[in-house]
Structures are given as C-alpha cells and as structure tokens.
XYZ file of C-alpha atoms in Angstrom:
349
model
C 133.568 91.868 122.439
C 136.207 94.231 121.139
C 137.634 97.275 122.925
C 137.550 100.394 120.776
C 139.068 103.636 122.121
C 138.656 102.363 125.664
C 134.990 101.450 125.112
C 133.491 97.989 124.854
C 131.550 97.412 121.628
C 128.726 94.983 122.209
C 127.757 92.631 119.367
C 124.624 93.691 117.521
C 121.484 91.715 118.204
C 120.576 89.238 115.448
C 116.994 88.964 114.195
C 115.625 86.710 111.455
C 113.729 88.184 108.521
C 110.612 86.319 109.733
C 110.770 87.920 113.173
C 111.517 91.365 111.715
C 108.326 91.268 109.622
C 106.389 89.966 112.618
C 107.764 92.774 114.771
C 106.879 95.388 112.175
C 103.286 94.155 111.794
C 102.890 93.866 115.588
C 103.994 97.471 116.114
C 101.638 98.784 113.435
C 98.691 96.715 114.723
C 99.353 98.186 118.160
C 99.795 101.704 116.814
C 96.674 101.878 114.619
C 93.450 100.023 115.358
C 92.474 100.298 111.673
C 95.216 97.830 110.731
C 94.270 94.161 110.450
C 95.720 91.011 108.872
C 93.869 88.435 106.798
C 94.870 85.407 104.754
C 95.092 81.644 104.736
C 96.237 80.171 108.087
C 97.487 83.537 109.405
C 95.619 83.284 112.732
C 95.334 80.045 114.716
C 98.154 78.327 112.813
C 100.438 81.404 113.196
C 100.917 81.605 109.419
C 102.167 79.042 106.907
C 105.716 80.348 107.494
C 105.105 81.499 111.095
C 105.453 85.143 110.101
C 102.290 86.064 112.045
C 103.264 83.995 115.088
C 101.565 85.207 118.279
C 99.489 87.939 116.649
C 96.155 86.096 116.830
C 96.569 85.443 120.555
C 97.387 89.120 121.101
C 94.790 90.804 118.872
C 92.014 88.233 118.462
C 89.674 87.128 115.690
C 88.575 90.577 114.566
C 92.057 91.746 113.595
C 93.839 88.515 112.649
C 91.486 86.698 110.302
C 91.757 83.213 108.827
C 90.202 83.036 105.353
C 89.042 80.227 103.071
C 91.316 79.163 100.201
C 89.902 81.812 97.865
C 92.401 84.516 96.932
C 89.945 86.397 94.730
C 87.463 86.473 97.596
C 89.623 87.606 100.505
C 91.650 90.019 98.341
C 88.352 91.618 97.323
C 87.266 91.844 100.968
C 90.582 93.514 101.802
C 90.305 96.061 98.973
C 86.735 96.924 100.029
C 87.872 97.351 103.621
C 90.648 99.699 102.478
C 88.134 101.770 100.502
C 86.006 101.973 103.656
C 88.895 103.455 105.660
C 90.664 100.456 107.182
C 94.285 99.407 106.549
C 94.314 95.710 105.672
C 97.405 93.526 105.316
C 96.464 90.843 102.799
C 98.780 87.824 102.913
C 99.150 85.484 99.963
C 100.632 82.139 100.992
C 102.810 82.602 97.924
C 102.642 85.369 95.339
C 102.080 82.728 92.702
C 98.568 82.468 94.177
C 98.058 86.213 93.729
C 97.327 85.353 90.088
C 93.952 84.151 91.357
C 93.323 87.662 92.689
C 95.085 89.819 90.125
C 91.842 91.509 89.050
C 91.432 92.808 92.609
C 95.096 93.819 92.911
C 95.261 95.691 89.588
C 91.756 96.738 88.528
C 90.338 97.387 92.003
C 93.303 98.431 94.177
C 95.849 99.960 91.786
C 93.480 101.905 89.507
C 90.855 103.267 91.909
C 92.728 106.392 93.046
C 93.256 107.443 89.413
C 89.737 106.514 88.270
C 88.164 108.420 91.185
C 90.100 111.571 90.314
C 92.103 111.319 93.526
C 89.030 111.093 95.766
C 89.320 107.430 96.824
C 92.570 106.059 98.216
C 93.177 102.356 98.792
C 95.654 101.940 101.687
C 96.310 98.208 101.449
C 99.353 95.930 101.717
C 99.637 92.736 99.676
C 102.459 90.648 101.123
C 103.879 87.130 101.024
C 106.788 85.027 99.733
C 107.939 85.694 96.183
C 110.384 84.041 93.798
C 111.978 80.620 93.731
C 112.076 78.432 96.821
C 113.421 74.923 97.402
C 111.848 72.069 95.412
C 108.459 73.689 94.774
C 108.464 73.530 90.951
C 107.580 76.115 88.318
C 104.098 77.074 89.520
C 105.473 78.151 92.901
C 108.751 79.725 91.800
C 107.956 82.876 89.849
C 109.292 86.309 90.712
C 106.579 88.956 90.400
C 108.783 92.038 90.745
C 108.525 92.875 87.036
C 104.827 91.886 86.873
C 103.696 94.290 89.581
C 106.460 96.820 88.967
C 104.925 97.312 85.512
C 101.581 98.556 86.889
C 100.856 102.237 87.622
C 99.063 102.779 90.916
C 101.102 100.221 92.833
C 104.178 100.650 94.949
C 106.392 97.556 95.028
C 109.075 96.800 97.616
C 111.459 93.842 97.818
C 113.357 93.521 101.138
C 116.604 91.585 101.500
C 117.615 91.542 105.163
C 115.870 91.985 108.523
C 116.361 95.746 108.597
C 114.773 96.055 105.137
C 111.924 93.755 106.115
C 110.852 95.661 109.209
C 111.370 99.168 107.856
C 109.591 98.501 104.571
C 106.592 96.608 106.006
C 105.948 99.471 108.432
C 106.229 102.084 105.664
C 103.949 99.994 103.449
C 101.257 99.766 106.138
C 101.341 103.526 106.715
C 101.252 104.392 103.011
C 97.948 105.561 101.540
C 98.548 103.646 98.306
C 98.416 99.918 97.523
C 101.833 98.445 98.302
C 103.063 95.013 97.189
C 105.656 93.588 99.601
C 107.641 90.810 97.907
C 109.310 88.703 100.591
C 111.437 85.605 100.015
C 110.663 82.229 101.561
C 114.307 81.166 101.717
C 115.194 84.326 103.656
C 112.598 83.981 106.440
C 114.876 81.970 108.743
C 118.090 83.868 107.972
C 119.374 85.991 110.897
C 120.935 89.419 110.314
C 122.482 91.954 112.626
C 119.747 94.307 113.779
C 121.039 97.840 114.468
C 119.635 99.709 117.491
C 117.722 102.181 115.338
C 115.838 99.313 113.660
C 114.600 98.156 117.067
C 112.699 101.400 117.558
C 108.930 101.479 117.032
C 109.442 104.623 114.954
C 111.871 102.943 112.539
C 110.842 103.334 108.881
C 112.630 102.820 105.566
C 111.375 105.253 102.908
C 109.752 103.615 99.898
C 111.593 104.539 96.714
C 115.095 104.751 98.167
C 117.882 102.239 97.450
C 120.832 101.490 99.740
C 124.489 101.109 98.827
C 125.463 97.963 100.740
C 129.101 98.046 99.648
C 131.159 100.925 98.271
C 133.237 100.311 95.141
C 134.880 102.077 92.221
C 135.192 99.555 89.367
C 131.713 98.163 88.717
C 128.137 98.764 89.876
C 126.098 95.678 90.808
C 122.355 96.258 91.323
C 120.047 93.679 92.859
C 117.054 93.128 95.137
C 115.809 90.493 97.578
C 117.857 87.301 98.107
C 120.327 87.873 95.214
C 121.737 90.892 97.106
C 123.490 88.414 99.366
C 124.934 86.574 96.368
C 126.226 89.878 94.987
C 127.978 90.748 98.244
C 129.611 87.307 98.305
C 130.786 87.756 94.705
C 132.066 91.258 95.520
C 134.176 89.859 98.369
C 135.764 87.329 95.993
C 136.426 89.941 93.295
C 137.942 92.294 95.851
C 140.767 89.813 96.379
C 141.483 90.096 92.657
C 141.606 93.886 92.782
C 138.086 94.534 91.472
C 135.986 96.683 93.812
C 132.241 96.284 93.261
C 129.669 98.801 94.425
C 126.644 96.733 95.471
C 123.255 98.454 95.488
C 120.273 96.949 97.294
C 117.266 98.349 95.434
C 114.771 97.788 98.263
C 112.032 99.337 96.103
C 111.061 98.191 92.609
C 108.436 100.879 92.000
C 109.167 103.764 92.244
C 112.728 102.858 91.261
C 115.593 104.868 92.749
C 117.427 105.594 89.493
C 119.232 108.561 91.015
C 121.345 106.292 93.249
C 121.982 103.810 90.437
C 122.908 106.495 87.895
C 125.296 108.199 90.315
C 127.058 104.891 90.904
C 127.308 104.049 87.199
C 128.660 107.517 86.449
C 131.414 106.719 88.956
C 132.229 103.140 87.888
C 131.277 103.226 84.164
C 130.170 99.591 84.405
C 126.854 97.981 85.362
C 125.652 94.467 86.170
C 122.070 93.727 87.249
C 121.190 90.571 89.185
C 117.680 89.301 89.879
C 115.676 86.133 90.452
C 113.186 86.805 87.666
C 113.106 86.076 83.961
C 115.460 88.232 81.852
C 113.050 89.391 79.132
C 111.192 92.560 80.213
C 112.671 92.127 83.684
C 113.765 94.561 86.378
C 117.331 94.489 85.027
C 116.096 95.247 81.520
C 114.278 98.319 82.842
C 117.382 99.516 84.691
C 119.544 99.105 81.573
C 116.989 100.966 79.443
C 116.830 103.860 81.892
C 120.610 104.036 82.141
C 120.831 104.303 78.350
C 118.132 106.981 78.311
C 119.393 108.900 81.334
C 123.171 108.719 81.565
C 123.706 108.581 77.801
C 121.632 111.731 77.403
C 123.626 113.461 80.144
C 126.905 112.511 78.494
C 125.692 113.717 75.096
C 124.545 117.011 76.620
C 127.891 117.460 78.350
C 129.690 116.709 75.068
C 127.411 119.079 73.175
C 128.035 121.834 75.716
C 131.781 121.350 75.308
C 131.352 121.649 71.531
C 129.278 124.818 71.954
C 131.926 126.310 74.225
C 134.556 125.637 71.563
C 132.395 127.063 68.767
C 131.856 130.282 70.713
C 135.574 131.072 70.530
C 135.523 134.170 68.347
C 138.032 135.045 65.664
C 139.850 137.466 67.934
C 140.354 134.797 70.595
C 141.548 132.294 68.008
C 144.059 134.801 66.605
C 145.389 135.499 70.102
C 145.699 131.774 70.818
C 147.565 131.289 67.524
C 149.846 134.229 68.205
C 150.720 133.018 71.687
C 151.422 129.483 70.549
C 153.301 130.546 67.408
C 150.839 128.454 65.363
C 150.620 129.227 61.657
C 148.049 126.647 60.515
C 144.330 127.401 60.470
C 142.195 126.044 63.323
C 139.166 124.173 61.979
C 136.528 124.336 64.727
C 133.473 123.967 62.516
C 133.702 120.205 62.030
C 132.979 118.576 65.380
C 131.379 115.205 64.709
C 129.629 112.650 66.889
C 130.705 109.038 66.279
C 128.840 107.631 63.282
C 127.312 110.968 62.307
C 126.950 111.886 58.638
C 124.048 114.311 58.805
C 125.687 117.435 57.329
C 128.984 119.253 56.927
C 128.637 121.024 60.280
C 127.716 117.778 62.054
C 125.187 119.288 64.459
C 123.259 116.062 64.939
C-alpha cells in the first residue's frame, strides 16, 4: 500500500476474465427473468471453460440448459426464443463450431429485423472462445471477427481484459439486436485489476466505443482481444527508445469506432493494426481502408479550402500586398496543383 497525500491507496481487486464474464451473466440473470443460458456442458459441468460455474445450481434447469452436440439445433432454439420475447445467451464451445449454425446466426438472427420492416427484434447473444488457442490445430484456431463483422444486422464485440468482458457481456444481453461476443480462451484465466465501478451491478460498457489504453504521440496502434496486451508490451519497449505509441483497444468490431481511431491517427500521422485473424479482408484491412477514405478526404478538403481562400484574394488585395512588401514580380495564384494532377491548366481536380 502506498500513501498518497496522507491517504492510503488500497490495491485494486484482481478478477480473471472468466470470473468477470460469469459475474456479468449472473447479474443479468438475476436482473431479468427473461434471460437464460444454453449450450453444450454449460449447466451441470459448469461450462467447458468454467465460465458458467455455479449458475446452474443458482438458477436451475429452466434457465441454465445443457444441449446436445448440435449447434444448428440449439442455435435455432435460441433464435426462436428471442423472437418470442426471451433473451437467450447461446454459448458455442468454440466459435469454430458456430459454422455449424451460421444459417441461424446470419439468415435467422441477423436479417429478421430488416426483413420484418423493424417489427421483429431478435435480442440474442452468441458467445464463446474465439481465435487461436494452445495446440488445438487449424480447425479450432480461427478468428471470426472479420467473418461476423462483415454482416449487417449483427453487433460484434471483442473484449480484452476483465473490465471489457463484464461491461460488454452485460451490454450485449440488454441489447435488442443479435450480438456476437468473441472471447479468447487463453485470456479466461488471466487476472486484471478490477476498478470499483466495474464491480457495480449497473456497470456497462457501451457497444461501439473504443478505449485508448495508452496515450502516445508518435504512432497509433489499434488492436482487439488478446493482441491488445501484446501491443501494450511492445509500446513499453518502444517508449524506452523514445517512441510513444498510442494503443487503442477497439472493444467493438461492429459498429467500429472510427472516430476515436481517426482522431488518434490525425495526431500521430502513423498507424499500425494488430489482430489475430488472417490479413486479407481482415479487421485491419477495413480500418486502413476507412482511414484512407476518411482522413484522406478530410485532408484534401482542408487543402482545397486553403486553395479557395488563396484564390479569393482579389486584385486590390494582391496589389496592396505587393505594395507593402515592395514586390515587383507578378503573383501567380491560378496554378495550384495537387500532386500528380494533370487535368487542366487551372488544376481544379
């Protein structure tokens, strides 16, 4: 314990990611009787990764439901229950197995609100471990952030630490849209400091809002899930070499918080994206594309406005400027050219 200004600062409580998710689900099950959990081994076995530990004993068979090994079947049951007014949490033992149920996730859950003209909502959470784990081979190691982030109708979140995990699972359960919660198996047992506000039953993290984990001025590093930790470690090393990285924890894949990312890149002028998925058509590729569309357009507009301001200098103003400066040569303000432009003599491309 350290004394600060005469006060004793107590160390923050540490909570694992596993227990943070468990706590979040427990609070929402207690808060709303329409919430229930179903999936393989989630009840009597306390979950394959012990994320649902103790929930079956507390809430019983009707709200914590063990299912057969049939993802298409129990995902369909969950979607139907959501359409009927309940709030199911559908656990996949790994998101690789969600491929068995992708018709229910996309065609039934994600598209129904649109296809019903906004009359039928589907408040459902699909959650489970995502991405590479230890020694489980290619069929159990895929990252589905880009897969599900591609699909309209879904919200997709990807927590890193315990605070993310609890706040996002609670927001996902309360949301009236289908939400995919991409956890990470290797993070379940990792403890993180748990701030007092996160221990509240009212604690929520808004979906669609990123968090700047580390302030910096030289380069923006954007990541989600487990790689956020790697980025912070790399930033600490680079800091010793005089390079200050701004590390952004995305938290949400869809809708993506481009406002936070763009503001950071405008400050640092450099961007690196880090993820656990494949590079082609990945989350990082989408961020880079949006940066080129968004920031580049802003810079061009700012440059164009500066050009317009110059062009609006009238002859009288130019003469006065020349007279004051003692300049005798003619000012040529009509030829303001963008790099690589050859469209016409005035260069208004």
